[in-house]
Short mmCIF file of N, CA and C in Angstrom, two decimals:
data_model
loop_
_atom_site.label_atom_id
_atom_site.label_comp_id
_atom_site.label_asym_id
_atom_site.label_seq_id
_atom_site.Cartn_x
_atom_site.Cartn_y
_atom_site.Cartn_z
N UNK A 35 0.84 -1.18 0.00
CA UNK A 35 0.00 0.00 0.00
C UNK A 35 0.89 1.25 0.00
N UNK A 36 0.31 2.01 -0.83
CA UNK A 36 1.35 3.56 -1.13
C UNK A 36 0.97 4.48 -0.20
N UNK A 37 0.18 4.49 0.51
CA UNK A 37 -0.87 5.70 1.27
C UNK A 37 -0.11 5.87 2.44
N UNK A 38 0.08 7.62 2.50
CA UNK A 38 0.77 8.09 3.28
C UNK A 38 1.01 7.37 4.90
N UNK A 39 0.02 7.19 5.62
CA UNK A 39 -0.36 6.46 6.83
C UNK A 39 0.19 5.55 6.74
N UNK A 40 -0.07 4.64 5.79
CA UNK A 40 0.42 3.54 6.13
C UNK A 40 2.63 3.54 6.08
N UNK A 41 2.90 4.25 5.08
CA UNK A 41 4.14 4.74 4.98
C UNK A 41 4.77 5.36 6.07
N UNK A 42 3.77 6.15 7.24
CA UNK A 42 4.51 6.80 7.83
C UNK A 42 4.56 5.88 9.00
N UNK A 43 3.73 5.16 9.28
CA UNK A 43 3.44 4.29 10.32
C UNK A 43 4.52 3.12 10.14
N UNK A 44 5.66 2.73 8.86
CA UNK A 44 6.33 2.09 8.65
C UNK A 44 6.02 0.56 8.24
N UNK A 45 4.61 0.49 7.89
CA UNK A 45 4.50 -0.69 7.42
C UNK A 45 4.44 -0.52 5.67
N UNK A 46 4.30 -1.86 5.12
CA UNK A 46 3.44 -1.49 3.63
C UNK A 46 4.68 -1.48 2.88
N UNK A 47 4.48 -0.28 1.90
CA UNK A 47 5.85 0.06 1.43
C UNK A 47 6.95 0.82 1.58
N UNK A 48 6.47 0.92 2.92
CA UNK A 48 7.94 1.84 3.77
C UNK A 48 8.91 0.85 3.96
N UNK A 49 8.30 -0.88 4.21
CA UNK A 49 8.73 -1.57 4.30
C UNK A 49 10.30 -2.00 2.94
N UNK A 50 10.21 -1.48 1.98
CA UNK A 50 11.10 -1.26 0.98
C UNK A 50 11.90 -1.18 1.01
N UNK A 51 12.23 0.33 2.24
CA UNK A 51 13.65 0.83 2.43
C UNK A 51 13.75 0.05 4.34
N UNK A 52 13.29 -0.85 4.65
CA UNK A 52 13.59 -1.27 5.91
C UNK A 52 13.50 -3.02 5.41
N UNK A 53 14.76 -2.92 4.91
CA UNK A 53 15.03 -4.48 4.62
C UNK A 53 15.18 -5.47 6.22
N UNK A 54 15.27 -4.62 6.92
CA UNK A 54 16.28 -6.01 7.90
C UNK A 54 14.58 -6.49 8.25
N UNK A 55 13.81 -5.45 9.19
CA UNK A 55 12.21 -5.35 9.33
C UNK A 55 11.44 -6.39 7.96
N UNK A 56 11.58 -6.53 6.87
CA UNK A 56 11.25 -6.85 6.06
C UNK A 56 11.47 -8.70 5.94
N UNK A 57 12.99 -8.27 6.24
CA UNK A 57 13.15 -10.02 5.98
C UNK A 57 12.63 -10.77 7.79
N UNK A 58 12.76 -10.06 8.60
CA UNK A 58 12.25 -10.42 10.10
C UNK A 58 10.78 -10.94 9.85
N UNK A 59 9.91 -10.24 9.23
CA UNK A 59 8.69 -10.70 9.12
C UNK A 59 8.50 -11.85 8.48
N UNK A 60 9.47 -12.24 7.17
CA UNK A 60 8.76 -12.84 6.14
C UNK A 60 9.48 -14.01 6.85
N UNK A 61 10.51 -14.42 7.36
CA UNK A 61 11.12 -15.59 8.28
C UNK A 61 10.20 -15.61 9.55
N UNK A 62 9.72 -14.88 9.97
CA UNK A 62 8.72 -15.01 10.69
C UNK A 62 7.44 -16.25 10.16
N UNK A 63 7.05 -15.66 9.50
CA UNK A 63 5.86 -15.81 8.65
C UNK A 63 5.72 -17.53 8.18
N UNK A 64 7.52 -17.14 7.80
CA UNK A 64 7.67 -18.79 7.21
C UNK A 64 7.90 -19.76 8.39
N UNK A 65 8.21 -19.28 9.29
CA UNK A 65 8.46 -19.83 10.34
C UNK A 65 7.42 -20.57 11.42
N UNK A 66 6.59 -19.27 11.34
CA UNK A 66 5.31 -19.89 12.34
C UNK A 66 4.57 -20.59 11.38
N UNK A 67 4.83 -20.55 10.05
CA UNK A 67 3.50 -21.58 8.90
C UNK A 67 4.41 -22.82 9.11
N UNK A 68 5.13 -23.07 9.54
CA UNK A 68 6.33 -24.74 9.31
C UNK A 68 6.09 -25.12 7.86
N UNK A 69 5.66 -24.47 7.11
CA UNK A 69 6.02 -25.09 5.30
C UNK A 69 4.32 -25.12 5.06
N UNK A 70 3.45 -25.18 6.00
CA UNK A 70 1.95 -25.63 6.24
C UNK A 70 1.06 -24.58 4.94
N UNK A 71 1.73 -23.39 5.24
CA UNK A 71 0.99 -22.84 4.33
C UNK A 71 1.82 -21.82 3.40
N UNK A 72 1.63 -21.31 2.02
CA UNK A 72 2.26 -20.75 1.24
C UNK A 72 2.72 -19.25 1.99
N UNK A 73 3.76 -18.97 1.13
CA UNK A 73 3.77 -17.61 2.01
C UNK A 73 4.07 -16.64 0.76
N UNK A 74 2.99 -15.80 0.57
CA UNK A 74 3.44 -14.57 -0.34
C UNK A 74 3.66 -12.88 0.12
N UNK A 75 4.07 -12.62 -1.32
CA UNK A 75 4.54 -10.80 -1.04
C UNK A 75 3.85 -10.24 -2.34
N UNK A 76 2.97 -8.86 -1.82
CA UNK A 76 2.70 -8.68 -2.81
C UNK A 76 3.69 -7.05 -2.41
N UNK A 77 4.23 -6.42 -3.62
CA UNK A 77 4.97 -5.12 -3.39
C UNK A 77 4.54 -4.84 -4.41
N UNK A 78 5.94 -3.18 -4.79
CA UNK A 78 5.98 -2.56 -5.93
C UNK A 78 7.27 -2.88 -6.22
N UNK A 79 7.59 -2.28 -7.25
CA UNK A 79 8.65 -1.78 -8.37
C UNK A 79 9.82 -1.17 -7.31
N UNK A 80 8.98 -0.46 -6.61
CA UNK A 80 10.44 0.27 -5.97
C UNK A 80 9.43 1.49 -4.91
N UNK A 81 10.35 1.97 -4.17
CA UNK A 81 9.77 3.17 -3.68
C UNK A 81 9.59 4.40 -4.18
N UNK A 82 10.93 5.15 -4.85
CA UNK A 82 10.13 6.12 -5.27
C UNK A 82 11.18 6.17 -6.91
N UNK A 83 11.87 4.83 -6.59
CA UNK A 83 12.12 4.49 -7.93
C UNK A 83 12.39 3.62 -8.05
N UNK A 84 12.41 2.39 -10.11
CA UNK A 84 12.40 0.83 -9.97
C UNK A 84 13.93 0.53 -8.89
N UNK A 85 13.81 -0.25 -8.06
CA UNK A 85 14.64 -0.99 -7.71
C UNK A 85 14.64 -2.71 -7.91
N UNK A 86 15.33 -3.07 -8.92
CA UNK A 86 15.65 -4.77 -8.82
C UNK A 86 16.21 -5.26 -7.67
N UNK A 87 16.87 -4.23 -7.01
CA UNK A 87 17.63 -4.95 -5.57
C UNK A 87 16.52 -5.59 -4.71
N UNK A 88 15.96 -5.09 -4.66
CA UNK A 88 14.14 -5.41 -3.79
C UNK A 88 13.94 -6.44 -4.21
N UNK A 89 14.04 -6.69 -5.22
CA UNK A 89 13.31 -7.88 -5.56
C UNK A 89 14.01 -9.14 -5.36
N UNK A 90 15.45 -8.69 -5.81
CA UNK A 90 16.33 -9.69 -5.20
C UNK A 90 16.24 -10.59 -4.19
N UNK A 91 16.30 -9.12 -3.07
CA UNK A 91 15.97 -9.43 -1.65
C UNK A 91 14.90 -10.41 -1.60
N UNK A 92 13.87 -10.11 -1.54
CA UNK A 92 12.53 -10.91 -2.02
C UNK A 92 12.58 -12.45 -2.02
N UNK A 93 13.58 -12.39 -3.57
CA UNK A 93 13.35 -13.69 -4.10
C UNK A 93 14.43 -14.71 -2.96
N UNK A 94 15.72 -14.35 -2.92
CA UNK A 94 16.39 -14.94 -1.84
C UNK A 94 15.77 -15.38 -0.23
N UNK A 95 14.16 -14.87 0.15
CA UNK A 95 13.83 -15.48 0.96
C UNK A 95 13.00 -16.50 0.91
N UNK A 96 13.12 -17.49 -0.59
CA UNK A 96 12.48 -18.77 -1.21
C UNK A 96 10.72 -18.66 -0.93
N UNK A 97 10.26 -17.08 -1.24
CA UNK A 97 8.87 -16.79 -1.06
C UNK A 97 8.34 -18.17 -1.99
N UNK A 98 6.94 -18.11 -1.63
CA UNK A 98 6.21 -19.39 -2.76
C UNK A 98 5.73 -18.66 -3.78
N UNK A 99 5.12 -17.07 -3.87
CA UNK A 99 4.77 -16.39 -4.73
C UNK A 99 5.42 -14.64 -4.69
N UNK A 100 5.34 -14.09 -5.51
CA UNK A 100 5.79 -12.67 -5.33
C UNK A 100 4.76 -12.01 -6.15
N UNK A 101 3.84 -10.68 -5.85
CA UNK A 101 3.08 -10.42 -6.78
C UNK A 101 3.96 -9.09 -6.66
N UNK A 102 4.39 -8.80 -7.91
CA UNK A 102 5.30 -7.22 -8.47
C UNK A 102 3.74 -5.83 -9.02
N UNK A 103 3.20 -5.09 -8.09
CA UNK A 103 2.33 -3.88 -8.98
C UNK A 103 3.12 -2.99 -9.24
N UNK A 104 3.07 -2.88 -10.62
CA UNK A 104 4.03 -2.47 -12.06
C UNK A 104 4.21 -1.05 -11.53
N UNK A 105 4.30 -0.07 -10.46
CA UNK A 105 4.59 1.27 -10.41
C UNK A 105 5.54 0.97 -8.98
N UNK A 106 6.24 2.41 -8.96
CA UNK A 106 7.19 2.62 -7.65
C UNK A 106 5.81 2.91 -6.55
N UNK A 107 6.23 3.03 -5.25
CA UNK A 107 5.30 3.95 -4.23
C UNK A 107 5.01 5.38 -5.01
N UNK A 108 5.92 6.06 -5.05
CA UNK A 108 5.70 7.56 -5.54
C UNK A 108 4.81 7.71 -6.94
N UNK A 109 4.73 6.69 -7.23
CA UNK A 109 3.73 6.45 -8.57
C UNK A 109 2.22 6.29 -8.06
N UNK A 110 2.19 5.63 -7.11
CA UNK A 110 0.75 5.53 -6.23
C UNK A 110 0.21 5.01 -7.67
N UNK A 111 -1.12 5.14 -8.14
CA UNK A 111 -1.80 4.62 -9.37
C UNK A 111 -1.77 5.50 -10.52
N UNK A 112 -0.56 6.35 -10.17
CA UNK A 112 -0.96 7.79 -11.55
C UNK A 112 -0.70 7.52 -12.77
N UNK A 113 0.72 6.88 -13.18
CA UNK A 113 1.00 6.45 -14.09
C UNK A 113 0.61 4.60 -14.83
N UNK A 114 0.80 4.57 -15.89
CA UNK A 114 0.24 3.63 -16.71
C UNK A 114 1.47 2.62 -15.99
N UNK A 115 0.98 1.21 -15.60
CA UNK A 115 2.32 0.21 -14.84
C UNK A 115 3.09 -0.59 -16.05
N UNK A 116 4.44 -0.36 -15.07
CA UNK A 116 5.42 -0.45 -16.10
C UNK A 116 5.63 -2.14 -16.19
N UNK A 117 5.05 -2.83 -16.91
CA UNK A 117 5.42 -4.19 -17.25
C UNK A 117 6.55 -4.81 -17.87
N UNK A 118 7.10 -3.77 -18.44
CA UNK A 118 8.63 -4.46 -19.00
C UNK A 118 9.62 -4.65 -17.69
N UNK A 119 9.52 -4.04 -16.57
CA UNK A 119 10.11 -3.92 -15.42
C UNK A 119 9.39 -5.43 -14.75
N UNK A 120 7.80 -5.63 -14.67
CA UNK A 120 7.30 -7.04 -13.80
C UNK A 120 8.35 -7.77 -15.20
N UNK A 121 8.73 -7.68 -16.19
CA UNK A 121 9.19 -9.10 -16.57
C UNK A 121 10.91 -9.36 -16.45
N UNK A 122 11.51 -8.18 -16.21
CA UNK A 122 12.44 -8.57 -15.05
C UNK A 122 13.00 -9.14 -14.33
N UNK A 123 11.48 -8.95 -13.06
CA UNK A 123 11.44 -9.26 -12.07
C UNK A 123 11.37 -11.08 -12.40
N UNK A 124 10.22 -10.78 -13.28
CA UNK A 124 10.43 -12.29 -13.73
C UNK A 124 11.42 -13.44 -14.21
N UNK A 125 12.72 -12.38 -15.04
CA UNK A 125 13.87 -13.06 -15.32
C UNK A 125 14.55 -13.14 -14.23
N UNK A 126 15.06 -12.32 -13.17
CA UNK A 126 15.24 -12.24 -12.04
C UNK A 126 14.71 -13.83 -11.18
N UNK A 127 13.45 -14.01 -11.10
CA UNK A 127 12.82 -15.14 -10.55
C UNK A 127 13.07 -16.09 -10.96
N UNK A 128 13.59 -16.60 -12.28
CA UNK A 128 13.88 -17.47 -13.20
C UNK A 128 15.68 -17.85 -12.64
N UNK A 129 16.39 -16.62 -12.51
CA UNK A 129 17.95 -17.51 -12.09
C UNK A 129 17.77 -17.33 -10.54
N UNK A 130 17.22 -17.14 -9.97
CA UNK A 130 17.31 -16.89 -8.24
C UNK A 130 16.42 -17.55 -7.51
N UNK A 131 14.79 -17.93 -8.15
CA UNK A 131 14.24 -19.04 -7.07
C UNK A 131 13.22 -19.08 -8.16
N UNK A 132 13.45 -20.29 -8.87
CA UNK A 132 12.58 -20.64 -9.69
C UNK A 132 11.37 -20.88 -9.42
N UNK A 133 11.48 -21.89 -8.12
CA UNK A 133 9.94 -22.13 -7.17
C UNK A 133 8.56 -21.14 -6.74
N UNK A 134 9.64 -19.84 -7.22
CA UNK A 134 8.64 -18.72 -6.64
C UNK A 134 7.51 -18.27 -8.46
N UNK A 135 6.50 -18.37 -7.89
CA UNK A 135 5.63 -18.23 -8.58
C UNK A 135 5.52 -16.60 -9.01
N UNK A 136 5.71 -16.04 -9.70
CA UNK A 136 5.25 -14.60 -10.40
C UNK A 136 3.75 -14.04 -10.66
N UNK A 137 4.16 -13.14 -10.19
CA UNK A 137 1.85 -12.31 -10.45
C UNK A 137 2.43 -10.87 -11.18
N UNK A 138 1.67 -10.27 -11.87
CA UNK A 138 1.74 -9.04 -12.32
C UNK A 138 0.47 -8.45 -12.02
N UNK A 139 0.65 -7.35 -11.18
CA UNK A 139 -0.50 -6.65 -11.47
C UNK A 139 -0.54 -4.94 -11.93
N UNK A 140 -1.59 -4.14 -12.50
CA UNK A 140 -1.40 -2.75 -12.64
C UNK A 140 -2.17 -2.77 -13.88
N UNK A 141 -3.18 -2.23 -14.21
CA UNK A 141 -3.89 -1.34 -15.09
C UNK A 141 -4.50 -3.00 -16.06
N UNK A 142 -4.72 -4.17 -15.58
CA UNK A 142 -5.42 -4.95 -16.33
C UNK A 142 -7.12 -4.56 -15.48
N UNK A 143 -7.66 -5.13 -17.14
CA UNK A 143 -9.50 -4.73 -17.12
C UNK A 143 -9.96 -5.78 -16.79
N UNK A 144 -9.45 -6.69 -17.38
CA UNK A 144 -10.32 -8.04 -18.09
C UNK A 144 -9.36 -8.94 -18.02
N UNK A 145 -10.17 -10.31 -18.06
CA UNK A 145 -9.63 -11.50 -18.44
C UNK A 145 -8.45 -11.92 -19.75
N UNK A 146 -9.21 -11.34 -20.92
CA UNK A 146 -8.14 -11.37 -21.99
C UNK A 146 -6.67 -11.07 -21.87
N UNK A 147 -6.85 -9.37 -21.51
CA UNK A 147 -5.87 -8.44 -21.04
C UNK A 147 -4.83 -9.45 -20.33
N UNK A 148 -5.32 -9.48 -18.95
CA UNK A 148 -4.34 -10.34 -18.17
C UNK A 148 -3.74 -11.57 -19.15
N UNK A 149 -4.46 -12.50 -19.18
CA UNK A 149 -4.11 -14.15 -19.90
C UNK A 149 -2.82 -13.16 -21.33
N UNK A 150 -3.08 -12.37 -21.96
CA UNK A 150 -1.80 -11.20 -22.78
C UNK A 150 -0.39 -11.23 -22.46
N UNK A 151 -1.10 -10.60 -20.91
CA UNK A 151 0.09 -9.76 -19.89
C UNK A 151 1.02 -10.95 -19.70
N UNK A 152 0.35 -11.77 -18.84
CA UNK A 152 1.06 -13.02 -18.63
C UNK A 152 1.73 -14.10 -19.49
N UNK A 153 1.20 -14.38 -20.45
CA UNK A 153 1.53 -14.78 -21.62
C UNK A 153 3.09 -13.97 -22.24
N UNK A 154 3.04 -12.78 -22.68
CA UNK A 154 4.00 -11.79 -22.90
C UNK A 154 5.45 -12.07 -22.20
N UNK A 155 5.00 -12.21 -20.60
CA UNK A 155 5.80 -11.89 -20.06
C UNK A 155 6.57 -13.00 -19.04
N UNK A 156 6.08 -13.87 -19.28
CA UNK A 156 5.94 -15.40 -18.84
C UNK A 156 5.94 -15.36 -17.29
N UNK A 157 4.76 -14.96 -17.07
CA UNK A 157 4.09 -14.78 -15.11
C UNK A 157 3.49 -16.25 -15.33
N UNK A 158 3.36 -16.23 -14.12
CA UNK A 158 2.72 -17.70 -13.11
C UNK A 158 1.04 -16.75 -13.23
N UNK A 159 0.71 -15.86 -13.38
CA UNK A 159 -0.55 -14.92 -13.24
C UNK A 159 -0.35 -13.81 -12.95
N UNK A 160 -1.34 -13.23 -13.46
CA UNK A 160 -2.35 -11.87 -12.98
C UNK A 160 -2.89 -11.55 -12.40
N UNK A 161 -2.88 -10.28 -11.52
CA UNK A 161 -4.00 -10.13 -10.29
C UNK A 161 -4.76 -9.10 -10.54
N UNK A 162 -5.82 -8.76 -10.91
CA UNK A 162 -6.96 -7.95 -11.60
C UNK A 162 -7.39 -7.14 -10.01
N UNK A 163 -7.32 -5.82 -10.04
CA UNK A 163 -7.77 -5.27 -8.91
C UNK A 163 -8.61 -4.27 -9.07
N UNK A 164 -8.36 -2.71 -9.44
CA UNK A 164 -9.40 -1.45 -10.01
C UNK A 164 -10.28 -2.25 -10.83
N UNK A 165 -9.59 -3.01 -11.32
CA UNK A 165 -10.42 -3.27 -13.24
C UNK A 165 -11.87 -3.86 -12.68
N UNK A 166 -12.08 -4.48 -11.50
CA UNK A 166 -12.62 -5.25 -11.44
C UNK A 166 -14.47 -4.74 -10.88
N UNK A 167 -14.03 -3.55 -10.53
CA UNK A 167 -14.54 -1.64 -10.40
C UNK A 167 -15.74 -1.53 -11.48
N UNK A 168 -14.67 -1.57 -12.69
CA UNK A 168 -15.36 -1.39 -14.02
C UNK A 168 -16.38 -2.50 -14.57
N UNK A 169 -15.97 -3.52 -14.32
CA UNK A 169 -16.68 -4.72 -14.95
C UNK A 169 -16.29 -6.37 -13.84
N UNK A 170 -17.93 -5.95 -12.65
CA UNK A 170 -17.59 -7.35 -11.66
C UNK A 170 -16.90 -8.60 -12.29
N UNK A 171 -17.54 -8.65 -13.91
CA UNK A 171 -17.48 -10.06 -14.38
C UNK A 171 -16.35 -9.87 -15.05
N UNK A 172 -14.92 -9.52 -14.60
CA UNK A 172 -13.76 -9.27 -15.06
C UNK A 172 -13.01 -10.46 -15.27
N UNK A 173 -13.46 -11.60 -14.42
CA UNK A 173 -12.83 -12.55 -14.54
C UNK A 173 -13.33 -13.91 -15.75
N UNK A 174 -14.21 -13.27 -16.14
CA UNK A 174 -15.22 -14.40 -17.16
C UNK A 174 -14.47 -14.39 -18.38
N UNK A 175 -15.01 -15.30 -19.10
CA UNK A 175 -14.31 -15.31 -20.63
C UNK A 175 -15.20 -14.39 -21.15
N UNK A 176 -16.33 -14.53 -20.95
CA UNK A 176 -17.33 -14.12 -21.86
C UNK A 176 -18.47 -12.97 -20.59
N UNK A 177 -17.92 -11.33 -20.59
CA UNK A 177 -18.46 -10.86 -19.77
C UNK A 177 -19.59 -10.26 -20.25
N UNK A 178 -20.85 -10.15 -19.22
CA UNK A 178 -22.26 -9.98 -19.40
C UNK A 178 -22.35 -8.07 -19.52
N UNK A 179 -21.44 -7.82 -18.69
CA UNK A 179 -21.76 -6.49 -18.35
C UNK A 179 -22.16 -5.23 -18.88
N UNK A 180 -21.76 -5.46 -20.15
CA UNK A 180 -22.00 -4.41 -21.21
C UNK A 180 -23.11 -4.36 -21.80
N UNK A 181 -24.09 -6.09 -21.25
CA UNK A 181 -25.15 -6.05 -21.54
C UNK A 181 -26.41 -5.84 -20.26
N UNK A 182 -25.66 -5.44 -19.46
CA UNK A 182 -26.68 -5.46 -18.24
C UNK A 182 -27.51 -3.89 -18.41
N UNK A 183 -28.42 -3.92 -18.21
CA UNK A 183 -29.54 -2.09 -18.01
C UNK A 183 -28.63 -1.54 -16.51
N UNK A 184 -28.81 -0.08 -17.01
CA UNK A 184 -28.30 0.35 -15.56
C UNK A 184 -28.92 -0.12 -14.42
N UNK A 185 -30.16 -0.75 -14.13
CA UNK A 185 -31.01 -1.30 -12.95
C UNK A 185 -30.74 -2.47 -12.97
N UNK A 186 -30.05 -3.68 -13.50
CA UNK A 186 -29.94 -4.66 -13.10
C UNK A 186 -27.93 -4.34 -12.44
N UNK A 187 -27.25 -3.22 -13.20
CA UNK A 187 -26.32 -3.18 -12.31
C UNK A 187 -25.96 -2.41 -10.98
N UNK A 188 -27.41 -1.53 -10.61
CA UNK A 188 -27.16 -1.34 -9.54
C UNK A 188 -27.73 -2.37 -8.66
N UNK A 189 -29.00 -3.01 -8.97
CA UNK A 189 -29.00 -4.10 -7.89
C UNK A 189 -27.83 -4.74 -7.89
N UNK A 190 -27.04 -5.94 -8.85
CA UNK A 190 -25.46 -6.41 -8.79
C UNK A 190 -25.02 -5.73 -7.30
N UNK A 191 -24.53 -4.16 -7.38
CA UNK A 191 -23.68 -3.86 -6.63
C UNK A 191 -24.43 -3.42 -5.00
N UNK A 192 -25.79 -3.51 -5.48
CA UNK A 192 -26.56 -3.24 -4.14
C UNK A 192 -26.21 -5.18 -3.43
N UNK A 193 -26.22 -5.56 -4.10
CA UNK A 193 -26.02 -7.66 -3.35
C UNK A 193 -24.69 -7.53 -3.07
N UNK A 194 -23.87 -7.35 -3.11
CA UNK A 194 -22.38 -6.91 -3.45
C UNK A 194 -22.43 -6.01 -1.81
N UNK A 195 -22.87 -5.31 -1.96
CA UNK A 195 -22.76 -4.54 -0.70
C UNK A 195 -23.92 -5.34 0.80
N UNK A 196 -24.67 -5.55 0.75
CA UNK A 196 -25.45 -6.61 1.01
C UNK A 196 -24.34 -7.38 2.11
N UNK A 197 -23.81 -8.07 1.01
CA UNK A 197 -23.57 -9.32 1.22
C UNK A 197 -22.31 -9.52 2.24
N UNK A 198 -21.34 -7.87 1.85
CA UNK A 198 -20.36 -7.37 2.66
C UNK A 198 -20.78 -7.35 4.05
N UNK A 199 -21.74 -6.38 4.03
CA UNK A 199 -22.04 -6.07 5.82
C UNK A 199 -22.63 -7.30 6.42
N UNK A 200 -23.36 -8.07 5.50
CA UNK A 200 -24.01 -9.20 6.38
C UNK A 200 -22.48 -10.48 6.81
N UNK A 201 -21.59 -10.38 5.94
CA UNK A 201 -20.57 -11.41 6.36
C UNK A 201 -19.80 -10.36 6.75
N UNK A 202 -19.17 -9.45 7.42
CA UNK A 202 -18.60 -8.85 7.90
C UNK A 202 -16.95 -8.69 7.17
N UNK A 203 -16.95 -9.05 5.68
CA UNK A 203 -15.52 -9.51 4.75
C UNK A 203 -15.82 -8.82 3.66
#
């Protein structure tokens, strides 16, 4: 997360420039799971610029997945995400811990888009997040949405909200 608070409070992606804090957690993490359960990272590019060293770091702690969102912190969502940089990260992942699974995320809409991205850039996946804003059925092959009346998509997002407060998630 790029948001000031959370930056100043030192978690998130402040976490970037506080490697030792960084690797403490994730040996943590792996530590109290005993192998039981996967352990991922999702970051950026860099803080307030790309750094591969980060990722380095990263990959040397034999994560099971790494998800890279294609902008620095100082980019927050302004700029278009830089994917030639997630594939990198990806060659990067390829001589340093093959085991670790790759995600790209940043400015995918849709299903197509992503299955592209990934394809392109040879990720383990895509993680669809804003896009998903635009069109719930982001993940479908074949999305309805463009055919829905504006009243069947505000009910959608009225169940959607619904469904939040009643499960408390």
């Amino acid at each position: 997360c790029p948001a000031k608070s959370e930056v100043k409070a030192g978690t998130c992606s402040a976490l970037i420039n506080n490697r030792e804090l960084a690797g403490e957690i994730i040996r943590a993490t792996q530590k109290g799971t005993a192998g039981q359960v996967p352990v991922s990272v999702k970051t950026r590019l860099g803080f307030s610029e790309v750094d591969l060293s980060w990722h380095e770091f990263l990959l040397s702690h034999k994560l099971n997945m790494l998800t890279i969102h294609g902008r620095t912190r100082r980019e927050m969502s302004k700029v278009p995400a830089h994917w030639d940089e997630i594939g990198l990260v990806r060659e990067l992942r390829d001589k340093l811990a093959p085991d670790t699974l790759i995600v790209g995320n940043g400015d995918v809409a849709d299903r197509a888009y992503g299955l592209e991205l990934a394809k392109r850039y040879g990720l383990d996946g895509v993680m669809i997040g804003r896009g998903v804003f635009h069109d719930p059925f982001a993940f479908a092959e074949q999305s309805p949405w463009e055919d829905l009346t504006k009243q069947q998509r505000i009910e959608l997002y009225t169940k959607h909200v619904r469904l939040f407060a009643e499960t408390g998630k």
